[in-house]
Amino acid sequence: QQRLHEWETAPTNLPQGLALVSEFLTREEERELMNWVDAQPWDTSMRRRVQHYGYRYNYKARSVTAADHLGPLPPCFSRLAARFRATGLVATNTSMNQVIVNEYEPKVGIASHVDQPAAFGNDIVTVSL
């Protein structure tokens, strides 16, 4: 099901179910979010810096269990989740309860992988700052 709005322009070569929204956040919202994220502790045990909210993803098991629960999402992410639902980017009944923040330095890209629906559900949202 496509959930595009009049303010969205999606290239025709995107896979089914993928929506691309440019400028979803204003520059000010990006700056505020980046400042907040940068002020939080980072996990540096990987080739990239990572932060987990809601649930910690177990990279070795490629899963998330109740034991991985960290607590509720911080308000900045809860507001984003509500906005994703309100704009139709995800279904209104989608429970958005996990955020993974990754910082990729130049020449440290995203390794080829498939996100596990059992760990993440059907709707996955990526925000690139």
XYZ file of N, CA, C and O in Angstrom:
516
model
N 0.841 -1.176 0.000
C 0.000 0.000 0.000
C 0.885 1.237 0.000
O 1.748 1.398 0.836
N 0.657 2.106 -0.951
C 1.443 3.322 -1.052
C 0.794 4.406 -0.212
O -0.416 4.591 -0.244
N 1.569 5.118 0.577
C 1.041 6.157 1.457
C 1.685 7.492 1.142
O 2.201 8.152 2.015
N 1.693 7.873 -0.099
C 2.330 9.135 -0.482
C 1.330 10.280 -0.393
O 0.145 10.116 -0.630
N 1.816 11.430 -0.055
C 0.992 12.628 0.059
C 1.354 13.589 -1.060
O 2.367 13.436 -1.725
N 0.544 14.616 -1.219
C 0.790 15.570 -2.297
C 2.130 16.273 -2.164
O 2.715 16.699 -3.140
N 2.693 16.358 -0.960
C 3.974 17.032 -0.771
C 5.152 16.122 -1.029
O 6.281 16.528 -0.960
N 4.881 14.871 -1.331
C 5.953 13.918 -1.584
C 6.091 13.654 -3.069
O 5.115 13.551 -3.774
N 7.290 13.556 -3.509
C 7.577 13.164 -4.880
C 8.479 11.955 -4.822
O 9.592 12.036 -4.315
N 7.991 10.830 -5.303
C 8.779 9.600 -5.243
C 9.265 9.238 -6.634
O 8.480 9.206 -7.574
N 10.555 8.976 -6.790
C 11.046 8.487 -8.081
C 10.331 7.189 -8.442
O 9.945 6.412 -7.568
N 10.136 6.940 -9.696
C 9.394 5.759 -10.130
C 10.210 4.484 -10.029
O 9.657 3.404 -10.143
N 11.508 4.577 -9.791
C 12.343 3.378 -9.745
C 12.560 2.835 -8.331
O 13.405 1.987 -8.114
N 11.771 3.290 -7.352
C 11.901 2.795 -5.988
C 11.188 1.453 -5.849
O 10.160 1.213 -6.475
N 11.706 0.567 -4.995
C 11.014 -0.699 -4.749
C 9.624 -0.463 -4.161
O 9.398 0.536 -3.461
N 8.717 -1.386 -4.405
C 7.369 -1.285 -3.864
C 7.422 -1.191 -2.343
O 8.178 -1.918 -1.696
N 6.646 -0.274 -1.786
C 6.587 -0.099 -0.340
C 7.579 0.912 0.203
O 7.521 1.264 1.372
N 8.481 1.401 -0.640
C 9.472 2.374 -0.193
C 9.018 3.773 -0.572
O 8.634 4.024 -1.717
N 9.032 4.666 0.397
C 8.712 6.071 0.154
C 9.942 6.900 0.473
O 10.633 6.636 1.460
N 10.232 7.880 -0.342
C 11.356 8.779 -0.128
C 10.796 10.179 0.072
O 10.101 10.696 -0.799
N 11.088 10.764 1.225
C 10.586 12.097 1.543
C 11.776 12.996 1.806
O 12.478 12.834 2.803
N 12.026 13.916 0.915
C 13.118 14.877 1.113
C 12.644 15.987 2.043
O 11.480 16.386 2.014
N 13.560 16.460 2.865
C 13.285 17.592 3.751
C 12.123 17.323 4.702
O 11.336 18.221 4.998
N 12.004 16.092 5.207
C 10.956 15.775 6.177
C 11.142 16.603 7.447
O 10.190 17.049 8.053
N 12.410 16.792 7.823
C 12.741 17.653 8.959
C 13.251 18.990 8.445
O 13.956 19.040 7.440
N 12.926 20.052 9.156
C 13.488 21.349 8.810
C 14.954 21.364 9.243
O 15.396 20.531 10.035
N 15.700 22.334 8.773
C 17.104 22.461 9.187
C 17.206 22.651 10.699
O 18.099 22.112 11.344
N 16.281 23.426 11.253
C 16.282 23.655 12.701
C 15.987 22.357 13.451
O 16.632 22.049 14.458
N 15.033 21.571 12.972
C 14.731 20.281 13.612
C 15.926 19.338 13.521
O 16.253 18.645 14.486
N 16.590 19.318 12.374
C 17.798 18.496 12.218
C 18.863 18.909 13.218
O 19.467 18.064 13.885
N 19.099 20.211 13.316
C 20.133 20.739 14.213
C 19.807 20.367 15.662
O 20.673 19.898 16.399
N 18.549 20.549 16.082
C 18.151 20.216 17.448
C 18.320 18.722 17.722
O 18.831 18.337 18.779
N 17.911 17.883 16.775
C 18.028 16.436 16.954
C 19.492 16.009 17.006
O 19.886 15.217 17.869
N 20.310 16.544 16.113
C 21.731 16.202 16.108
C 22.410 16.649 17.398
O 23.230 15.912 17.961
N 22.083 17.827 17.888
C 22.674 18.308 19.144
C 22.275 17.413 20.308
O 23.100 17.085 21.158
N 21.006 16.999 20.351
C 20.551 16.127 21.429
C 21.269 14.778 21.346
O 21.794 14.293 22.338
N 21.286 14.187 20.150
C 21.929 12.882 19.966
C 23.408 12.962 20.329
O 23.932 12.092 21.035
N 24.086 13.984 19.870
C 25.523 14.114 20.151
C 25.825 14.243 21.637
O 26.925 13.894 22.075
N 24.873 14.737 22.408
C 25.089 14.911 23.847
C 24.882 13.603 24.624
O 25.187 13.548 25.820
N 24.384 12.556 23.958
C 24.130 11.274 24.622
C 25.357 10.372 24.497
O 26.178 10.532 23.604
N 25.457 9.364 25.381
C 26.592 8.437 25.291
C 26.517 7.561 24.042
O 25.428 7.174 23.623
N 27.676 7.269 23.471
C 27.774 6.433 22.277
C 28.396 5.088 22.629
O 29.308 5.019 23.443
N 27.917 4.036 21.980
C 28.552 2.720 22.043
C 29.602 2.720 20.938
O 29.275 2.906 19.761
N 30.850 2.528 21.309
C 31.937 2.560 20.329
C 32.572 1.187 20.132
O 33.701 1.082 19.668
N 31.852 0.139 20.458
C 32.404 -1.214 20.358
C 32.374 -1.764 18.934
O 32.880 -2.858 18.687
N 31.801 -1.012 18.004
C 31.731 -1.455 16.614
C 32.580 -0.528 15.746
O 33.189 0.407 16.256
N 32.564 -0.748 14.437
C 33.323 0.114 13.530
C 32.687 1.489 13.394
O 33.257 2.395 12.810
N 31.495 1.625 13.932
C 30.781 2.901 13.902
C 30.273 3.196 15.309
O 30.206 2.307 16.144
N 29.919 4.445 15.544
C 29.310 4.796 16.827
C 27.807 4.527 16.740
O 27.183 4.793 15.713
N 27.239 3.992 17.830
C 25.836 3.578 17.843
C 25.174 3.997 19.151
O 25.818 4.007 20.200
N 23.897 4.341 19.065
C 23.059 4.557 20.240
C 21.783 3.740 20.044
O 21.284 3.631 18.923
N 21.260 3.165 21.133
C 20.029 2.387 21.094
C 19.017 3.008 22.038
O 19.367 3.379 23.169
N 17.776 3.084 21.601
C 16.685 3.604 22.420
C 15.490 2.673 22.287
O 15.242 2.131 21.210
N 14.763 2.496 23.374
C 13.610 1.598 23.383
C 14.050 0.169 23.627
O 13.770 -0.410 24.662
N 14.753 -0.394 22.651
C 15.320 -1.739 22.748
C 16.732 -1.727 22.195
O 17.021 -1.000 21.247
N 17.593 -2.546 22.770
C 18.943 -2.720 22.226
C 18.892 -3.878 21.243
O 18.467 -4.979 21.573
N 19.314 -3.630 20.022
C 19.360 -4.677 19.013
C 20.567 -5.568 19.270
O 21.674 -5.077 19.473
N 20.359 -6.885 19.268
C 21.437 -7.845 19.462
C 21.982 -8.200 18.078
O 21.371 -8.977 17.340
N 23.116 -7.620 17.716
C 23.676 -7.808 16.375
C 24.117 -9.249 16.123
O 24.028 -9.726 15.000
N 24.596 -9.937 17.156
C 25.046 -11.323 16.963
C 23.867 -12.262 16.739
O 23.893 -13.106 15.857
N 22.818 -12.116 17.541
C 21.638 -12.977 17.404
C 20.692 -12.472 16.317
O 19.784 -13.190 15.918
N 20.927 -11.225 15.863
C 20.065 -10.576 14.876
C 18.611 -10.578 15.335
O 17.704 -10.934 14.594
N 18.427 -10.177 16.601
C 17.088 -10.196 17.171
C 16.960 -9.176 18.293
O 17.945 -8.593 18.736
N 15.716 -9.012 18.734
C 15.392 -8.186 19.888
C 14.417 -8.989 20.736
O 13.462 -9.546 20.205
N 14.682 -9.056 22.027
C 13.784 -9.760 22.936
C 13.362 -8.809 24.051
O 13.905 -7.700 24.179
N 12.425 -9.261 24.874
C 11.974 -8.450 26.007
C 13.136 -8.098 26.926
O 13.160 -7.026 27.533
N 14.130 -8.968 27.005
C 15.303 -8.717 27.855
C 16.140 -7.542 27.339
O 16.950 -6.989 28.085
N 15.951 -7.168 26.080
C 16.714 -6.068 25.476
C 16.042 -4.709 25.675
O 16.523 -3.702 25.162
N 14.924 -4.684 26.413
C 14.184 -3.433 26.609
C 14.990 -2.462 27.463
O 15.497 -2.822 28.520
N 15.124 -1.237 26.972
C 15.888 -0.192 27.678
C 14.985 0.825 28.352
O 15.446 1.616 29.163
N 13.723 0.872 27.953
C 12.792 1.865 28.485
C 12.068 2.555 27.356
O 12.270 2.243 26.180
N 11.208 3.515 27.702
C 10.455 4.225 26.660
C 11.383 5.091 25.802
O 12.486 5.441 26.222
N 10.906 5.407 24.603
C 11.678 6.296 23.730
C 11.765 7.682 24.346
O 10.800 8.153 24.950
N 12.897 8.353 24.188
C 12.994 9.754 24.611
C 11.961 10.601 23.848
O 11.568 10.259 22.726
N 11.518 11.706 24.443
C 10.488 12.537 23.814
C 10.793 12.955 22.376
O 9.888 12.980 21.537
N 12.055 13.238 22.047
C 12.361 13.675 20.679
C 12.026 12.582 19.665
O 11.541 12.867 18.566
N 12.228 11.313 20.024
C 11.921 10.215 19.118
C 10.437 9.871 19.140
O 9.868 9.481 18.127
N 9.788 10.021 20.284
C 8.344 9.794 20.356
C 7.601 10.793 19.479
O 6.637 10.438 18.798
N 8.068 12.039 19.476
C 7.439 13.058 18.614
C 7.624 12.708 17.138
O 6.708 12.861 16.336
N 8.815 12.239 16.779
C 9.046 11.826 15.388
C 8.146 10.660 15.010
O 7.566 10.639 13.918
N 8.017 9.676 15.894
C 7.161 8.516 15.629
C 5.724 8.962 15.400
O 5.056 8.489 14.462
N 5.245 9.889 16.222
C 3.884 10.397 16.053
C 3.737 11.107 14.705
O 2.714 10.974 14.029
N 4.755 11.815 14.304
C 4.718 12.519 13.011
C 4.735 11.536 11.843
O 4.057 11.749 10.850
N 5.511 10.452 11.951
C 5.513 9.430 10.904
C 4.111 8.850 10.740
O 3.639 8.641 9.628
N 3.432 8.591 11.860
C 2.067 8.059 11.792
C 1.111 9.101 11.241
O 0.283 8.797 10.384
N 1.213 10.337 11.719
C 0.282 11.396 11.310
C 0.386 11.706 9.819
O -0.608 12.073 9.188
N 1.566 11.584 9.241
C 1.744 11.882 7.823
C 1.514 10.667 6.939
O 1.614 10.762 5.720
N 1.227 9.508 7.540
C 0.939 8.317 6.763
C 2.158 7.549 6.296
O 2.036 6.631 5.488
N 3.328 7.898 6.778
C 4.527 7.147 6.386
C 4.521 5.743 6.968
O 5.125 4.840 6.405
N 3.867 5.577 8.110
C 3.636 4.258 8.690
C 2.164 4.215 9.090
O 1.521 5.256 9.253
N 1.642 3.022 9.254
C 0.241 2.871 9.649
C 0.013 3.505 11.018
O 0.907 3.513 11.872
N -1.181 4.031 11.225
C -1.481 4.712 12.487
C -1.420 3.767 13.677
O -1.211 4.203 14.797
N -1.559 2.463 13.440
C -1.496 1.508 14.550
C -0.099 0.906 14.725
O 0.090 -0.010 15.510
N 0.876 1.424 14.001
C 2.244 0.929 14.114
C 2.845 1.343 15.451
O 2.837 2.512 15.811
N 3.371 0.362 16.175
C 4.042 0.636 17.434
C 5.511 0.918 17.135
O 6.261 0.017 16.780
N 5.899 2.153 17.248
C 7.291 2.518 17.010
C 7.965 2.627 18.370
O 7.754 3.580 19.102
N 8.760 1.605 18.703
C 9.302 1.532 20.052
C 10.807 1.304 20.093
O 11.352 0.973 21.129
N 11.461 1.465 18.946
C 12.905 1.235 18.910
C 13.559 2.228 17.956
O 13.062 2.488 16.865
N 14.692 2.780 18.396
C 15.495 3.671 17.552
C 16.946 3.226 17.660
O 17.450 2.994 18.761
N 17.591 3.092 16.509
C 19.028 2.844 16.461
C 19.648 4.032 15.741
O 19.275 4.341 14.615
N 20.559 4.709 16.405
C 21.279 5.834 15.807
C 22.670 5.337 15.430
O 23.388 4.819 16.278
N 23.012 5.456 14.161
C 24.332 5.053 13.669
C 25.060 6.269 13.133
O 24.465 7.084 12.429
N 26.336 6.378 13.446
C 27.164 7.417 12.848
C 28.205 6.722 11.980
O 29.019 5.944 12.480
N 28.136 6.986 10.704
C 29.080 6.386 9.759
C 30.100 7.428 9.325
O 29.730 8.464 8.777
N 31.340 7.157 9.602
C 32.423 8.022 9.141
C 32.689 7.734 7.662
O 32.305 6.672 7.157
N 33.355 8.654 6.957
C 33.684 8.390 5.551
C 34.402 7.046 5.398
O 35.230 6.672 6.229
N 34.041 6.330 4.375
C 34.608 5.023 4.022
C 34.215 3.903 4.989
O 34.780 2.828 4.938
N 33.273 4.173 5.895
C 32.718 3.133 6.756
C 31.227 3.090 6.443
O 30.432 3.774 7.053
N 30.870 2.308 5.457
C 29.486 2.270 5.009
C 28.672 1.227 5.744
O 29.126 0.595 6.697
N 27.468 1.048 5.273
C 26.555 0.059 5.832
C 26.840 -1.273 5.152
O 26.786 -1.380 3.926
N 27.139 -2.290 5.941
C 27.398 -3.620 5.389
C 26.110 -4.180 4.786
O 25.009 -3.892 5.261
N 26.259 -4.975 3.755
C 25.112 -5.621 3.133
C 24.383 -6.468 4.173
O 25.006 -7.242 4.910
N 23.073 -6.291 4.281
C 22.295 -7.038 5.255
C 20.818 -6.965 4.897
O 20.418 -6.177 4.045
N 20.024 -7.772 5.565
C 18.567 -7.736 5.441
C 18.024 -7.515 6.841
O 18.334 -8.273 7.760
N 17.222 -6.455 7.017
C 16.618 -6.224 8.325
C 15.616 -7.334 8.615
O 14.876 -7.767 7.723
N 15.606 -7.806 9.829
C 14.767 -8.925 10.239
C 13.378 -8.446 10.659
O 13.248 -7.759 11.674
N 12.320 -8.795 9.895
C 10.972 -8.369 10.278
C 10.583 -8.803 11.693
O 9.877 -8.089 12.391
N 11.068 -9.955 12.141
C 10.744 -10.414 13.490
C 11.303 -9.461 14.543
O 10.735 -9.326 15.628
N 12.410 -8.801 14.239
C 13.030 -7.883 15.198
C 12.469 -6.475 15.089
O 12.397 -5.751 16.073
N 12.084 -6.084 13.875
C 11.712 -4.687 13.636
C 10.264 -4.460 13.239
O 9.799 -3.342 13.256
N 9.556 -5.489 12.824
C 8.196 -5.297 12.333
C 8.212 -4.970 10.844
O 9.239 -5.024 10.185
N 7.038 -4.641 10.323
C 6.907 -4.405 8.883
C 7.349 -3.024 8.439
O 7.715 -2.826 7.297
N 7.237 -2.028 9.318
C 7.573 -0.656 8.959
C 8.925 -0.282 9.536
O 9.149 -0.381 10.743
N 9.835 0.146 8.663
C 11.150 0.615 9.078
C 11.325 2.012 8.495
O 11.098 2.236 7.317
N 11.701 2.961 9.345
C 11.882 4.340 8.922
C 13.345 4.707 9.121
O 13.927 4.426 10.163
N 13.938 5.320 8.125
C 15.301 5.803 8.212
C 15.295 7.314 8.052
O 14.670 7.831 7.132
N 15.982 8.004 8.946
C 16.150 9.438 8.849
C 17.633 9.688 8.707
O 18.420 9.288 9.566
N 18.031 10.312 7.630
C 19.430 10.619 7.404
C 19.654 12.110 7.648
O 18.976 12.941 7.050
N 20.592 12.419 8.525
C 20.877 13.826 8.852
C 22.206 14.242 8.262
O 23.125 13.497 8.173
